[in-house]
Coordinates of C-alpha atoms in Angstrom, one line a residue:
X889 CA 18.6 -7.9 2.2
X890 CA 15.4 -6.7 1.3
X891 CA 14.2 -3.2 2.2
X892 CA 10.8 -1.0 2.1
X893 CA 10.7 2.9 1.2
X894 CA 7.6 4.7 1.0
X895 CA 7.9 7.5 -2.1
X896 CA 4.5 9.1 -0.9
X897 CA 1.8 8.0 1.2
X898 CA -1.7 9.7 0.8
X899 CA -4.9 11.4 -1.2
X900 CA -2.2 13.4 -2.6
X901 CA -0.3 10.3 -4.4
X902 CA 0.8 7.0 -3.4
X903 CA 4.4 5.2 -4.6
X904 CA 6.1 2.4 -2.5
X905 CA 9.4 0.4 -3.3
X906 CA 10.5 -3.0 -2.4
X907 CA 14.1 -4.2 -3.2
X908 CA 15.6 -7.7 -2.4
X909 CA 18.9 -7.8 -4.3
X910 CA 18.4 -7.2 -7.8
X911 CA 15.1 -7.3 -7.9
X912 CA 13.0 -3.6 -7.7
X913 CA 8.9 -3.6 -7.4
X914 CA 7.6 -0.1 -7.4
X915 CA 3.6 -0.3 -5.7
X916 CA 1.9 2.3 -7.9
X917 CA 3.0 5.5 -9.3
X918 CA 0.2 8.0 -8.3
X919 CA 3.4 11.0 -8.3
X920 CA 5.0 12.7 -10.8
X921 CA 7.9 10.8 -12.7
X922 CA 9.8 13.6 -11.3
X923 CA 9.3 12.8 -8.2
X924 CA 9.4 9.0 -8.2
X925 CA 13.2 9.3 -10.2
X926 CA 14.1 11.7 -7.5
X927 CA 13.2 9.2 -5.2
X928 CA 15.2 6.9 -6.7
X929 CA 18.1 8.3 -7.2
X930 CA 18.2 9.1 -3.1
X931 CA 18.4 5.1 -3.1
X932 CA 21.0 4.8 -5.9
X933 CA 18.1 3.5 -8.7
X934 CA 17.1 4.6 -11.6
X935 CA 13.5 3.9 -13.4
X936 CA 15.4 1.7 -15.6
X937 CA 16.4 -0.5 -12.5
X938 CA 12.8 -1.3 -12.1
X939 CA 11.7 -4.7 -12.6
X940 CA 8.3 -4.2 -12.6
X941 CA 5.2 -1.3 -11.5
X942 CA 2.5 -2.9 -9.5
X943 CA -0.9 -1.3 -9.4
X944 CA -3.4 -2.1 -6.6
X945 CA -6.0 0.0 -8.6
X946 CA -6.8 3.0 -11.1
X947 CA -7.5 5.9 -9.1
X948 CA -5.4 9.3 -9.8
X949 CA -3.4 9.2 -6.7
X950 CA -2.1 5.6 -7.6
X951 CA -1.8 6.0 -11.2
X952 CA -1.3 9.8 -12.5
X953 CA 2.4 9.3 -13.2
X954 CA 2.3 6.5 -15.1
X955 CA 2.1 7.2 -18.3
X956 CA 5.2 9.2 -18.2
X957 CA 7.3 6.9 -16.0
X958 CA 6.6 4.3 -18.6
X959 CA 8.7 6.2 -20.9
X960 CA 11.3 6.1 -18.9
X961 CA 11.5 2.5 -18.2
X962 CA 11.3 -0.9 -20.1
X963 CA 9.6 -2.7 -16.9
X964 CA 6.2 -4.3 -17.3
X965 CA 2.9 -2.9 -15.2
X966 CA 1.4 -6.2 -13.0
X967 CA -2.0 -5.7 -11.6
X968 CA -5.2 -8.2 -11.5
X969 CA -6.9 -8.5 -15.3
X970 CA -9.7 -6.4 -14.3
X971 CA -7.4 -3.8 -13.4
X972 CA -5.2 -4.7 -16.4
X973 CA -7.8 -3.6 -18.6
X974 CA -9.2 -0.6 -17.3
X975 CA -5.7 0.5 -17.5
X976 CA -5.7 -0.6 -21.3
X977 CA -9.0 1.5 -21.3
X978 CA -7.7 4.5 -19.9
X979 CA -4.1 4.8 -20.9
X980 CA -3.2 4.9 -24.2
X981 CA -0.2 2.4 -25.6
X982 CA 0.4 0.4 -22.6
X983 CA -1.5 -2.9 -23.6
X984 CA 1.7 -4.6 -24.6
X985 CA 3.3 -3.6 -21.3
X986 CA 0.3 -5.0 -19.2
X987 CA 1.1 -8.9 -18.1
X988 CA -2.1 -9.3 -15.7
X989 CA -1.9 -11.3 -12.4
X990 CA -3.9 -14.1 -11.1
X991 CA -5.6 -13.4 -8.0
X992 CA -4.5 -15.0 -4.5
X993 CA -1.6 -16.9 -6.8
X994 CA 1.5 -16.8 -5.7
X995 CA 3.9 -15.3 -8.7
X996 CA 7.7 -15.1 -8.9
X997 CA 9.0 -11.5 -10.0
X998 CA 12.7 -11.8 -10.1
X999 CA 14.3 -12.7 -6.3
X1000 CA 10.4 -12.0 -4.6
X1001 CA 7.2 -14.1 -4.4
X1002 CA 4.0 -11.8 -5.3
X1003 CA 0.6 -12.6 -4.2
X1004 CA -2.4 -10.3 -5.1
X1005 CA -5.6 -10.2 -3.4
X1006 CA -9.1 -8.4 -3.5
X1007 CA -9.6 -5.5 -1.7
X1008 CA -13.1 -3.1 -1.3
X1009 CA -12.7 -0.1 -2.8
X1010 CA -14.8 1.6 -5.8
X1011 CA -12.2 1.0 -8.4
X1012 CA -12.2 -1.8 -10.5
X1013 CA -9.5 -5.0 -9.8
X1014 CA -8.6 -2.9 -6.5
X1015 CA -6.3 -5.0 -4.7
X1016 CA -3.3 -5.5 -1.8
X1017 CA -0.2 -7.5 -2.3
X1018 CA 2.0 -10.0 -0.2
X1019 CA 5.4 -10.3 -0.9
X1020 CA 7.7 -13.4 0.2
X1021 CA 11.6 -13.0 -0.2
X1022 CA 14.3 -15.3 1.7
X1023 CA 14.0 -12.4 4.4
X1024 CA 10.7 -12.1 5.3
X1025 CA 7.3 -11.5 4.2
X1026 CA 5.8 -7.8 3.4
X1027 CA 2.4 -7.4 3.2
X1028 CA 0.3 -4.1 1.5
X1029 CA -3.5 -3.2 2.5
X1030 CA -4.4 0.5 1.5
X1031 CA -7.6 2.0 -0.4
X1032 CA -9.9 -0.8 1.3
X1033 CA -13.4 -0.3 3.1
X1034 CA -13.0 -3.5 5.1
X1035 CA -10.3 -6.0 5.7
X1036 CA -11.5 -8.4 3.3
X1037 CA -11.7 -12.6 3.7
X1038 CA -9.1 -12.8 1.0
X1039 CA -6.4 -10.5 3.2
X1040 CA -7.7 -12.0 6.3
X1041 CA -5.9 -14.7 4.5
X1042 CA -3.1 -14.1 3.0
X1043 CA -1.3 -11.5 5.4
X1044 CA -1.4 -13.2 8.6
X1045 CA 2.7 -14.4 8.6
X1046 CA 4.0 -11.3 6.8
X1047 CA 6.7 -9.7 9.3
X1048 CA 6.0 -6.2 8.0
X1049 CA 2.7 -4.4 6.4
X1050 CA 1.8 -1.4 5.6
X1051 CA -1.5 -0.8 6.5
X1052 CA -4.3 1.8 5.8
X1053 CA -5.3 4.1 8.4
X1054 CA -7.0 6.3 6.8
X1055 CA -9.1 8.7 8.9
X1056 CA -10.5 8.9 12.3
X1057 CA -14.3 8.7 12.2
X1058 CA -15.5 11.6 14.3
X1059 CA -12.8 13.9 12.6
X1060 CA -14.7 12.9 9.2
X1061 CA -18.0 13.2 10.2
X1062 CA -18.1 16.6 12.0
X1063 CA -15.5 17.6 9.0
X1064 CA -15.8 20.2 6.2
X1065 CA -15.8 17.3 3.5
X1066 CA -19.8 17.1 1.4
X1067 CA -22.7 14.2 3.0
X1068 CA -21.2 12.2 -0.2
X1069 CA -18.0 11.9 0.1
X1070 CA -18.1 11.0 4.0
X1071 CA -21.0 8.5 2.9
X1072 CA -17.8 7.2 0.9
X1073 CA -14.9 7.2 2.9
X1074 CA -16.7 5.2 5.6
X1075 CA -18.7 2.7 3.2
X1076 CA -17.7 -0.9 2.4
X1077 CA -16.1 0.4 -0.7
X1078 CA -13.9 3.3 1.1
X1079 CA -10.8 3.0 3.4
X1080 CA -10.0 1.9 6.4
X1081 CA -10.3 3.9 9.9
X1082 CA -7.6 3.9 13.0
X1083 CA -10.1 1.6 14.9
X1084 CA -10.2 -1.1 11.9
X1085 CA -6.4 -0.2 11.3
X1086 CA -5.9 -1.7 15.2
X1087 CA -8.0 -4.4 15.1
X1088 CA -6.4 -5.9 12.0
X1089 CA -2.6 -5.0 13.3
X1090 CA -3.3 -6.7 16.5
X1091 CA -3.7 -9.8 13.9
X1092 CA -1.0 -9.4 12.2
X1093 CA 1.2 -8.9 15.1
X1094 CA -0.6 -12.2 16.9
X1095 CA 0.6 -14.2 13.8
X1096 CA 4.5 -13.0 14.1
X1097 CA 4.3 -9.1 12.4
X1098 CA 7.2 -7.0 14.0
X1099 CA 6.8 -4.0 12.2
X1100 CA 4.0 -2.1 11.1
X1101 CA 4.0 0.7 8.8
X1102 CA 0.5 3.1 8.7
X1103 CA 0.1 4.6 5.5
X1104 CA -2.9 6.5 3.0
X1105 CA -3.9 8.8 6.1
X1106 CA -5.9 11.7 5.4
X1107 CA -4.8 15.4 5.4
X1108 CA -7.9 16.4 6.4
X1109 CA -9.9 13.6 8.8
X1110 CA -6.6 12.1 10.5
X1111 CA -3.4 13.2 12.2
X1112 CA -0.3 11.1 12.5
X1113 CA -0.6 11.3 16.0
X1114 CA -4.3 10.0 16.5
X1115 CA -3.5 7.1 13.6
X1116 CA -0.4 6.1 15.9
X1117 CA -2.5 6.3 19.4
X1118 CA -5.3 4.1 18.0
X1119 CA -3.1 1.1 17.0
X1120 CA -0.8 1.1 19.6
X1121 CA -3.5 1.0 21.9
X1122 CA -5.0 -1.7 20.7
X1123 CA -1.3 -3.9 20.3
X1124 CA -0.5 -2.4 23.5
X1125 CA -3.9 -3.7 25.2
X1126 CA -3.4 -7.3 23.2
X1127 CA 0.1 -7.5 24.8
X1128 CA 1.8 -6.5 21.5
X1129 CA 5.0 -4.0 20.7
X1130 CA 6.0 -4.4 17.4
X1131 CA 7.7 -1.4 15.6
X1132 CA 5.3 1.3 14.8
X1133 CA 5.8 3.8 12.5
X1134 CA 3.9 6.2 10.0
X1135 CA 4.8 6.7 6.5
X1136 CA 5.4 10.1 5.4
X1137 CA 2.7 12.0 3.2
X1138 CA 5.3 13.6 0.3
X1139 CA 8.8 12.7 1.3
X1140 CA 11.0 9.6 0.9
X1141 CA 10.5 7.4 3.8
X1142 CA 13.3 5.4 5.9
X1143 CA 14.5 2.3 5.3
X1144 CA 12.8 -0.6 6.3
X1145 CA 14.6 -3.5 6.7
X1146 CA 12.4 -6.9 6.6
X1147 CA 13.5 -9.6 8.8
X1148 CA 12.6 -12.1 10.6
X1149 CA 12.9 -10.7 14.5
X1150 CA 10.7 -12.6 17.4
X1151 CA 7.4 -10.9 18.4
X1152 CA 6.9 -8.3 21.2
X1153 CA 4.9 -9.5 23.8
X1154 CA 4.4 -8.7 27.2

C-alpha cells in the first residue's frame, strides 16, 4: 500500500511523506526536527526509517530543519545538482550525504520510481516530483510561478497530486503585504493562484487524477475555503469529481491512500 501524509503545508514550513512498504521519502523538511519526529512517530516511524529527504528547493520553509534531522538519521538528501550544491553552499557537513538527481529521469528509491522536474520559482534547482509505485502514481507541484512545460509533462497520469494553491489574486493585491513582495508572489518566479491551481487540476483529472490534494496556501492572501471553491468549480464545470481535499497548515494530515480508482465524470 502506499500512502501520503502532509507534516505541514505552508509559508510557515513544508514536510510531506510518502510510504510504499518499506520504503519512506520525506519531501523537504522546512519544520523543526521536533516536529517532523513527532510526526512520525503518530505514523509508527522514526527518522531512522527514512530512506531518503527530498528537497524541491532551498528556501527556509523547505529546508530550516534540516540540518538537525540529519543528525538524527543516516538517510541521503536527493534534490537536482543545482539544488545539491547550494545546499553544499549553505549547510555545513552534508556534502557526503548529497547524491544529486537527474532532471525528468526516472530514478528507483527503494519500492518507488522518482522523477524530478523544473519548476519556476526564485530558488536555485527548484523543482516538483512524480512518484510511480505498483499502486499508483503521486505527483508534487508547490513553490511554482507557472505550471511549467516539464510538469505539463510528467504529471498528467499521476492518480494523486498535491498541488499549489497558493493565494487568491484580489486577496493579495488589495492585501497588507509591501508592492515587492506582491510583484513576487504573482511573477513567473512565485506560486501558483486558485485560478491556475483549477486549470491545471482539471488536467490532471482529464488524464485519470482521482484525488487532489491543495497545499502551500497562504495565511494571509488565501482561505481554505476560497482555494477549495476555485478548483472544484473549474472540475465541476469540466465534468470532473475527483476527491478534493486541503492539506493542513501545521498539523499531521490524513492518510491518503494512492490507488488506482476510475475517474469522476458526469
Amino acid at each position: 500500500m502506499t500512502t501520503v501524509h502532509t507534516l505541514a503545508s505552508g509559508s510557515s514550513g513544508n514536510a510531506l511523506l510518502l510510504s510504499c512498504e518499506d520504503t519512506h521519502l520525506l519531501v523537504d523538511a522546512g519544520i523543526s526536527c521536533r516536529r517532523i519526529t513527532a510526526g512520525l512517530r503518530e505514523l509508527g516511524l522514526s527518522p531512522m526509517d527514512l530512506s531518503a529527504i527530498l528537497v524541491t528547493h532551498t528556501h527556509g520553509d523547505h529546508i530550516s530543519g534540516l540540518p538537525v534531522l540529519l543528525k538524527h538519521t543516516a538517510c541521503p538528501v536527493r534534490a537536482l545538482d543545482r539544488t545539491c550544491r547550494e545546499l553544499e553552499y549553505r549547510l555545513a557537513g552534508i556534502g557526503d550525504r548529497l547524491l544529486p538527481l537527474a532532471s525528468c529521469v526516472s530514478e528507483p528509491i527503494g519500492s518507488c520510481a522518482v522523477t524530478a522536474f523544473p519548476t519556476s520559482h526564485d530558488a536555485p534547482g527548484s523543482c516538483g516530483y512524480r512518484f510511480d509505485t505498483e499502486d499508483g502514481g503521486v505527483g508534487l507541484l508547490t513553490d511554482t510561478g507557472f505550471v511549467t512545460d516539464e510538469a505539463a509533462d510528467i504529471l498528467p497520469g499521476v492518480d494523486l497530486a498535491v498541488l499549489e494553491a497558493n493565494h487568491d489574486v484580489e486577496c493579495l493585491r488589495s492585501g497588507p503585504y509591501p508592492y515587492y513582495l506582491k510583484q513576487r508572489i504573482l511573477g513567473t518566479e512565485g506560486h501558483l493562484c486558485n485560478e491556475d491551481a483549477a486549470r491545471f487540476a482539471v488536467t490532471l483529472a482529464e488524464a485519470g487524477a482521482s484525488e487532489l490534494i491543495l497545499a502551500h496556501l497562504s495565511k494571509e492572501n488565501n482561505t481554505p475555503a476560497m482555494a477549495r471553491n476555485a478548483v472544484e468549480t473549474a472540475l465541476s464545470a469540466a465534468g470532473f469529481f475527483p476527491t478534493l481535499s486541503v492539506a493542513p497548515r501545521d498539523s499531521l494530515g490524513q492518510v491518503h491512500i494512492v490507488s488506482r480508482r476510475a475517474v469522476c465524470k458526469r
